């Protein structure tokens, strides 16, 4: 009887904790073919980072709550953040057939909205913790499809190593998911030397920014065509484990995305003068070595991600550290995908 009672008690606790890491794209997601289902116009490829860029999230569903509650880094989240998390939890509730509201605590190992793709690790961790707490037992593929609904790039953070998010073509999103294309062990020598050039929250959110680009940039259609070639170059280089074979394509891809942003109206400008100085430094670095041993890439923000190999890591780190306007430099390795933790945040 005691056993049955404790079993019953355990099954009533709808609480789970998950951790995931941020990912930084080599081939970017910038544009949707369906807003509600978050279906992108093109495939994207990223590396998942190590635990320096991680989010831990605990979710508990309970009958006692009237509203969802969200705490980020131990403080009450802003109303628009609660609204976004709540809309995502609605997707989970619908899948699980439950109505209970949830308490969510989320902790980042890095500053939120510093352009370090925090929404990717945030929604990947939320997807894993919330689905587990709701009693759903999703595969990693299903988890990537769920995380996608919160934030497109979150679909990629479910997996470790090199990850491709497949855009698919169906209208219901059933063929749109992320998959690992190379495990982290294969990229033990890869580094992302990150230069924080501005740690403030970004001005234009990605979702509205990409809409603005599709609507107004005449370069956007050319981007959608040209991204296919870069995708193939990067995918092949990843499968071969050859960093230098993809480094030019990585830089061209970042330039191409930021060109369509600048071509949007009103223009979207994420890069600052320090970002451009870093671009120069990386190009000079490669000229000096006579080959592309480092590659910069920028997301929806001015912080530089300079991918290189361990051989050049220290030299690149020192160059970026020596720049007066660079606030902080950190070096990340390639990391793992989603993990369920036994220890809860509350
Ligand atoms: C990416 N980005 O592929 C691209 C490159 C930014 C530039 O996915 O909704 O993280 O702003 O939190 O999905 C950013 O979009 O968006 C993104 P929000 P999300 O990584």
Short mmCIF file of C-alpha atoms and ligand atoms in Angstrom, two decimals:
data_model
loop_
_atom_site.label_atom_id
_atom_site.label_comp_id
_atom_site.label_asym_id
_atom_site.label_seq_id
_atom_site.Cartn_x
_atom_site.Cartn_y
_atom_site.Cartn_z
CA UNK A 1 0.00 0.00 0.00
CA UNK A 2 2.85 2.38 0.89
CA UNK A 3 4.43 1.65 -2.49
CA UNK A 4 1.27 2.40 -4.39
CA UNK A 5 0.86 5.58 -2.39
CA UNK A 6 4.38 6.79 -3.18
CA UNK A 7 3.99 5.79 -6.84
CA UNK A 8 0.80 7.82 -7.00
CA UNK A 9 2.55 10.73 -5.33
CA UNK A 10 5.44 10.64 -7.79
CA UNK A 11 3.13 10.51 -10.78
CA UNK A 12 1.33 13.60 -9.52
CA UNK A 13 4.53 15.63 -9.49
CA UNK A 14 4.76 17.20 -12.91
CA UNK A 15 8.22 18.68 -12.64
CA UNK A 16 11.34 18.33 -14.75
CA UNK A 17 14.67 20.07 -15.38
CA UNK A 18 16.71 20.22 -18.57
CA UNK A 19 19.85 21.95 -19.74
CA UNK A 20 20.89 22.93 -23.26
CA UNK A 21 23.58 25.09 -24.80
CA UNK A 22 23.48 27.94 -27.28
CA UNK A 23 24.41 27.33 -30.90
CA UNK A 24 26.05 29.67 -33.39
CA UNK A 25 25.04 29.28 -37.01
CA UNK A 26 27.50 29.02 -39.91
CA UNK A 27 24.61 29.07 -42.40
CA UNK A 28 21.95 31.39 -41.06
CA UNK A 29 18.21 31.29 -40.55
CA UNK A 30 16.83 34.66 -41.58
CA UNK A 31 13.28 34.40 -42.91
CA UNK A 32 10.20 32.27 -42.41
CA UNK A 33 7.75 30.69 -44.86
CA UNK A 34 5.25 30.22 -42.03
CA UNK A 35 5.18 32.39 -38.92
CA UNK A 36 2.93 30.38 -36.65
CA UNK A 37 4.74 27.07 -37.18
CA UNK A 38 8.14 28.79 -37.48
CA UNK A 39 9.06 27.20 -40.80
CA UNK A 40 12.22 28.74 -42.32
CA UNK A 41 12.87 29.61 -45.97
CA UNK A 42 16.22 27.77 -46.00
CA UNK A 43 18.16 25.08 -44.15
CA UNK A 44 20.67 26.33 -41.60
CA UNK A 45 23.78 24.74 -40.03
CA UNK A 46 25.31 25.48 -36.64
CA UNK A 47 27.69 24.20 -33.99
CA UNK A 48 26.32 23.75 -30.49
CA UNK A 49 28.58 25.45 -27.95
CA UNK A 50 30.01 24.12 -24.68
CA UNK A 51 28.58 24.69 -21.18
CA UNK A 52 29.88 28.28 -20.95
CA UNK A 53 26.77 29.21 -22.95
CA UNK A 54 24.13 27.14 -21.25
CA UNK A 55 20.60 27.47 -19.89
CA UNK A 56 19.13 25.31 -17.12
CA UNK A 57 15.35 25.31 -16.85
CA UNK A 58 12.95 23.72 -14.37
CA UNK A 59 9.24 23.50 -15.18
CA UNK A 60 6.48 22.46 -12.80
CA UNK A 61 2.85 22.17 -13.85
CA UNK A 62 0.35 22.58 -11.03
CA UNK A 63 -3.42 22.77 -10.45
CA UNK A 64 -2.86 25.50 -7.90
CA UNK A 65 -1.79 28.19 -10.41
CA UNK A 66 -4.00 30.71 -12.17
CA UNK A 67 -1.27 31.92 -14.54
CA UNK A 68 2.11 30.78 -15.84
CA UNK A 69 5.01 32.23 -13.89
CA UNK A 70 8.47 32.78 -15.34
CA UNK A 71 11.68 33.67 -13.53
CA UNK A 72 14.86 34.30 -15.50
CA UNK A 73 18.11 34.38 -13.54
CA UNK A 74 16.08 34.55 -10.32
CA UNK A 75 14.10 37.66 -11.23
CA UNK A 76 10.53 38.04 -12.52
CA UNK A 77 10.57 37.94 -16.32
CA UNK A 78 9.18 40.92 -18.27
CA UNK A 79 5.53 40.70 -19.42
CA UNK A 80 6.46 40.10 -23.08
CA UNK A 81 8.80 37.26 -22.02
CA UNK A 82 6.07 35.64 -19.92
CA UNK A 83 3.66 35.96 -22.83
CA UNK A 84 6.08 34.27 -25.22
CA UNK A 85 6.85 31.43 -22.79
CA UNK A 86 3.14 31.03 -22.06
CA UNK A 87 2.28 30.76 -25.76
CA UNK A 88 4.93 28.08 -26.04
CA UNK A 89 3.60 26.23 -22.97
CA UNK A 90 0.17 26.26 -24.67
CA UNK A 91 1.69 24.17 -27.47
CA UNK A 92 3.02 21.68 -24.89
CA UNK A 93 -0.31 21.63 -22.98
CA UNK A 94 -2.19 20.93 -26.19
CA UNK A 95 0.14 18.03 -27.07
CA UNK A 96 -0.17 16.54 -23.57
CA UNK A 97 -3.91 17.22 -23.18
CA UNK A 98 -3.49 19.14 -19.93
CA UNK A 99 -4.72 22.53 -18.72
CA UNK A 100 -2.44 23.13 -15.70
CA UNK A 101 -0.40 26.32 -15.57
CA UNK A 102 3.32 26.20 -14.87
CA UNK A 103 6.10 27.76 -12.82
CA UNK A 104 9.30 28.10 -14.84
CA UNK A 105 12.72 28.99 -13.50
CA UNK A 106 15.46 29.52 -16.03
CA UNK A 107 19.12 30.24 -15.40
CA UNK A 108 21.67 31.33 -17.99
CA UNK A 109 25.42 31.09 -17.67
CA UNK A 110 25.74 34.21 -19.85
CA UNK A 111 24.01 37.60 -20.15
CA UNK A 112 20.53 37.36 -21.61
CA UNK A 113 19.97 39.00 -25.02
CA UNK A 114 23.67 39.88 -25.39
CA UNK A 115 23.47 38.56 -28.93
CA UNK A 116 24.74 35.22 -27.70
CA UNK A 117 21.67 33.44 -29.08
CA UNK A 118 20.12 33.03 -25.64
CA UNK A 119 16.67 32.34 -27.07
CA UNK A 120 18.06 29.17 -28.69
CA UNK A 121 19.23 27.59 -25.44
CA UNK A 122 16.24 29.05 -23.56
CA UNK A 123 13.54 27.50 -25.75
CA UNK A 124 15.44 24.24 -26.26
CA UNK A 125 15.70 23.81 -22.46
CA UNK A 126 12.07 24.89 -22.00
CA UNK A 127 10.89 22.41 -24.64
CA UNK A 128 12.77 19.53 -23.01
CA UNK A 129 11.80 20.37 -19.42
CA UNK A 130 8.16 21.24 -20.15
CA UNK A 131 7.49 18.20 -22.36
CA UNK A 132 9.04 15.88 -19.76
CA UNK A 133 7.11 17.54 -16.90
CA UNK A 134 3.91 17.18 -18.93
CA UNK A 135 4.51 13.45 -19.24
CA UNK A 136 5.37 13.50 -22.94
CA UNK A 137 8.22 11.24 -23.98
CA UNK A 138 9.54 12.92 -27.10
CA UNK A 139 12.41 11.76 -29.30
CA UNK A 140 15.17 14.27 -30.06
CA UNK A 141 13.68 14.82 -33.50
CA UNK A 142 10.27 15.57 -31.98
CA UNK A 143 11.92 17.79 -29.37
CA UNK A 144 13.64 19.81 -32.10
CA UNK A 145 10.26 20.31 -33.79
CA UNK A 146 8.72 21.43 -30.52
CA UNK A 147 11.61 23.78 -29.61
CA UNK A 148 11.30 25.33 -33.07
CA UNK A 149 7.86 26.68 -32.14
CA UNK A 150 9.44 28.80 -29.39
CA UNK A 151 12.42 30.06 -31.34
CA UNK A 152 13.62 28.79 -34.70
CA UNK A 153 17.26 28.46 -33.74
CA UNK A 154 16.25 26.52 -30.60
CA UNK A 155 15.51 23.49 -32.80
CA UNK A 156 19.27 23.20 -33.43
CA UNK A 157 20.25 23.37 -29.74
CA UNK A 158 18.58 20.02 -29.01
CA UNK A 159 21.56 18.26 -30.59
CA UNK A 160 25.28 18.55 -29.88
CA UNK A 161 28.09 18.91 -32.42
CA UNK A 162 27.30 20.16 -35.91
CA UNK A 163 23.58 20.39 -36.57
CA UNK A 164 21.48 21.01 -39.68
CA UNK A 165 17.96 22.36 -39.38
CA UNK A 166 16.08 21.04 -42.40
CA UNK A 167 13.54 23.54 -43.73
CA UNK A 168 11.30 20.90 -45.36
CA UNK A 169 8.52 21.76 -47.78
CA UNK A 170 5.23 20.63 -46.24
CA UNK A 171 2.80 23.25 -44.97
CA UNK A 172 2.19 21.47 -41.65
CA UNK A 173 5.88 21.47 -40.67
CA UNK A 174 6.03 17.68 -40.46
CA UNK A 175 9.33 17.53 -42.40
CA UNK A 176 10.95 20.52 -40.65
CA UNK A 177 13.36 19.40 -37.92
CA UNK A 178 16.99 19.55 -36.80
CA UNK A 179 19.46 16.66 -36.99
CA UNK A 180 23.06 16.14 -35.93
CA UNK A 181 25.39 15.92 -38.91
CA UNK A 182 28.65 15.47 -37.01
CA UNK A 183 29.22 14.59 -33.32
CA UNK A 184 31.08 16.93 -30.92
CA UNK A 185 34.00 14.46 -30.55
CA UNK A 186 34.86 15.04 -34.19
CA UNK A 187 35.30 18.77 -33.52
CA UNK A 188 37.39 18.68 -30.34
CA UNK A 189 39.87 21.08 -31.95
CA UNK A 190 37.33 23.66 -33.08
CA UNK A 191 37.04 26.93 -31.17
CA UNK A 192 34.62 29.85 -31.23
CA UNK A 193 36.54 32.86 -29.95
CA UNK A 194 33.78 35.28 -29.01
CA UNK A 195 34.34 39.01 -28.77
CA UNK A 196 31.61 40.89 -26.91
CA UNK A 197 31.49 44.36 -28.45
CA UNK A 198 28.22 45.38 -26.85
CA UNK A 199 26.41 43.47 -24.12
CA UNK A 200 23.17 45.47 -24.21
CA UNK A 201 19.87 44.04 -25.36
CA UNK A 202 19.36 44.12 -29.13
CA UNK A 203 17.22 46.82 -30.75
CA UNK A 204 15.33 44.85 -33.38
CA UNK A 205 14.11 41.36 -32.41
CA UNK A 206 14.88 38.61 -34.91
CA UNK A 207 11.27 37.69 -35.67
CA UNK A 208 10.26 41.22 -36.68
CA UNK A 209 13.64 41.86 -38.32
CA UNK A 210 13.38 38.91 -40.67
CA UNK A 211 9.82 39.89 -41.61
CA UNK A 212 11.02 43.38 -42.45
CA UNK A 213 13.81 41.94 -44.64
CA UNK A 214 11.52 39.62 -46.62
CA UNK A 215 9.05 42.45 -47.18
CA UNK A 216 11.46 45.14 -48.26
CA UNK A 217 14.87 43.82 -49.34
CA UNK A 218 15.35 43.32 -53.07
CA UNK A 219 18.49 41.32 -52.23
CA UNK A 220 16.57 38.73 -50.24
CA UNK A 221 15.56 36.54 -53.20
CA UNK A 222 19.18 36.49 -54.35
CA UNK A 223 20.16 35.39 -50.83
CA UNK A 224 17.71 32.48 -50.87
CA UNK A 225 19.25 31.30 -54.17
CA UNK A 226 22.89 31.76 -53.18
CA UNK A 227 22.57 30.16 -49.76
CA UNK A 228 22.17 26.73 -51.39
CA UNK A 229 25.76 26.72 -52.64
CA UNK A 230 27.15 27.79 -49.28
CA UNK A 231 25.03 25.15 -47.52
CA UNK A 232 26.58 22.45 -49.66
CA UNK A 233 30.12 23.75 -49.13
CA UNK A 234 29.68 23.90 -45.36
CA UNK A 235 27.87 20.53 -45.11
CA UNK A 236 30.56 18.77 -47.18
CA UNK A 237 33.37 20.36 -45.18
CA UNK A 238 31.70 19.28 -41.94
CA UNK A 239 31.29 15.71 -43.16
CA UNK A 240 34.99 15.69 -44.11
CA UNK A 241 36.00 17.33 -40.82
CA UNK A 242 37.81 20.04 -42.80
CA UNK A 243 37.49 23.49 -41.21
CA UNK A 244 39.52 25.41 -43.80
CA UNK A 245 37.26 24.10 -46.58
CA UNK A 246 34.32 26.02 -45.10
CA UNK A 247 35.83 29.12 -43.54
CA UNK A 248 35.42 31.43 -46.57
CA UNK A 249 31.81 30.26 -47.00
CA UNK A 250 31.12 31.01 -43.31
CA UNK A 251 32.31 34.62 -43.70
CA UNK A 252 30.49 35.08 -47.02
CA UNK A 253 27.28 33.79 -45.43
CA UNK A 254 27.49 36.25 -42.53
CA UNK A 255 28.19 39.12 -44.95
CA UNK A 256 25.30 38.05 -47.16
CA UNK A 257 22.77 37.98 -44.32
CA UNK A 258 23.91 41.35 -42.96
CA UNK A 259 23.77 42.82 -46.49
CA UNK A 260 20.07 41.89 -46.78
CA UNK A 261 19.50 43.40 -43.34
CA UNK A 262 21.08 46.69 -44.40
CA UNK A 263 19.05 46.55 -47.63
CA UNK A 264 15.80 46.30 -45.62
CA UNK A 265 13.66 49.35 -45.04
CA UNK A 266 13.91 50.78 -42.46
CA UNK A 267 17.47 49.41 -42.50
CA UNK A 268 18.44 46.85 -39.86
CA UNK A 269 21.97 47.43 -38.62
CA UNK A 270 23.29 44.96 -36.07
CA UNK A 271 27.04 45.41 -36.65
CA UNK A 272 28.95 48.27 -35.03
CA UNK A 273 32.32 49.83 -35.85
CA UNK A 274 34.14 47.31 -33.65
CA UNK A 275 32.46 44.46 -35.56
CA UNK A 276 33.94 45.86 -38.78
CA UNK A 277 37.37 46.24 -37.17
CA UNK A 278 37.18 42.56 -36.20
CA UNK A 279 36.28 41.63 -39.79
CA UNK A 280 39.48 43.41 -40.90
CA UNK A 281 41.59 41.68 -38.25
CA UNK A 282 40.36 38.22 -39.25
CA UNK A 283 40.95 38.87 -42.96
CA UNK A 284 44.47 40.15 -42.17
CA UNK A 285 45.10 37.09 -40.00
CA UNK A 286 44.23 34.77 -42.89
CA UNK A 287 46.33 36.82 -45.32
CA UNK A 288 49.29 36.47 -42.99
CA UNK A 289 48.92 32.68 -42.92
CA UNK A 290 48.15 32.50 -46.63
CA UNK A 291 45.04 30.38 -45.92
CA UNK A 292 41.67 30.70 -44.22
CA UNK A 293 42.43 29.51 -40.72
CA UNK A 294 39.82 31.73 -39.02
CA UNK A 295 36.26 32.73 -39.94
CA UNK A 296 34.07 35.44 -38.43
CA UNK A 297 30.32 35.22 -38.19
CA UNK A 298 27.76 37.62 -36.65
CA UNK A 299 24.16 36.93 -35.62
CA UNK A 300 21.46 39.49 -34.89
CA UNK A 301 23.92 41.54 -32.87
CA UNK A 302 27.40 43.11 -33.00
CA UNK A 303 29.30 40.41 -31.10
CA UNK A 304 31.85 38.51 -33.17
CA UNK A 305 32.10 34.73 -33.25
CA UNK A 306 35.46 33.83 -34.70
CA UNK A 307 35.62 30.14 -35.52
CA UNK A 308 39.15 28.75 -35.71
CA UNK A 309 41.12 25.70 -34.60
CA UNK A 310 43.02 25.16 -31.32
CA UNK A 311 46.31 25.85 -33.12
CA UNK A 312 45.35 29.49 -33.73
CA UNK A 313 43.13 29.99 -30.70
CA UNK A 314 45.58 31.84 -28.45
CA UNK A 315 46.78 34.18 -31.16
CA UNK A 316 43.21 35.08 -32.16
CA UNK A 317 42.18 35.46 -28.52
CA UNK A 318 45.04 37.90 -27.87
CA UNK A 319 44.25 39.94 -30.99
CA UNK A 320 40.61 40.37 -29.94
CA UNK A 321 41.51 40.96 -26.29
CA UNK A 322 43.93 43.69 -27.37
CA UNK A 323 41.17 45.74 -29.04
CA UNK A 324 40.21 48.65 -26.81
CA UNK A 325 36.49 48.53 -27.60
CA UNK A 326 36.10 44.80 -27.05
CA UNK A 327 34.43 44.32 -23.64
CA UNK A 328 35.18 40.63 -23.12
CA UNK A 329 36.65 37.70 -25.01
CA UNK A 330 35.78 34.07 -24.36
CA UNK A 331 36.72 30.87 -26.11
CA UNK A 332 34.12 28.14 -26.52
CA UNK A 333 34.44 24.55 -27.64
CA UNK A 334 31.82 22.49 -29.43
CA UNK A 335 29.40 20.98 -26.92
CA UNK A 336 26.58 18.55 -26.28
CA UNK A 337 22.86 18.57 -26.88
CA UNK A 338 19.97 18.46 -24.43
CA UNK A 339 20.37 16.73 -21.05
CA UNK A 340 17.68 15.97 -18.45
CA UNK A 341 18.87 16.73 -14.90
CA UNK A 342 17.73 15.18 -11.62
CA UNK A 343 18.46 18.30 -9.61
CA UNK A 344 15.78 20.99 -9.92
CA UNK A 345 16.27 24.76 -9.65
CA UNK A 346 13.44 25.02 -7.09
C1 LIG B 1 20.46 31.88 -36.67
N1 LIG B 1 19.42 34.02 -35.92
O1 LIG B 1 20.42 31.06 -37.60
C2 LIG B 1 20.00 33.28 -37.00
C3 LIG B 1 21.10 34.13 -37.51
C4 LIG B 1 19.94 35.35 -35.86
C5 LIG B 1 20.79 35.51 -37.04
O2 LIG B 1 18.01 32.46 -35.31
O3 LIG B 1 13.11 35.22 -31.74
O4 LIG B 1 16.95 32.93 -32.02
O5 LIG B 1 14.89 36.85 -31.80
O6 LIG B 1 14.93 35.08 -30.11
O7 LIG B 1 15.05 32.23 -33.50
C6 LIG B 1 17.77 34.47 -34.22
O8 LIG B 1 16.47 34.12 -34.17
O9 LIG B 1 15.07 34.44 -32.47
C7 LIG B 1 18.41 33.60 -35.19
P1 LIG B 1 14.53 35.47 -31.48
P2 LIG B 1 15.88 33.33 -32.98
O10 LIG B 1 20.90 31.60 -35.56
#
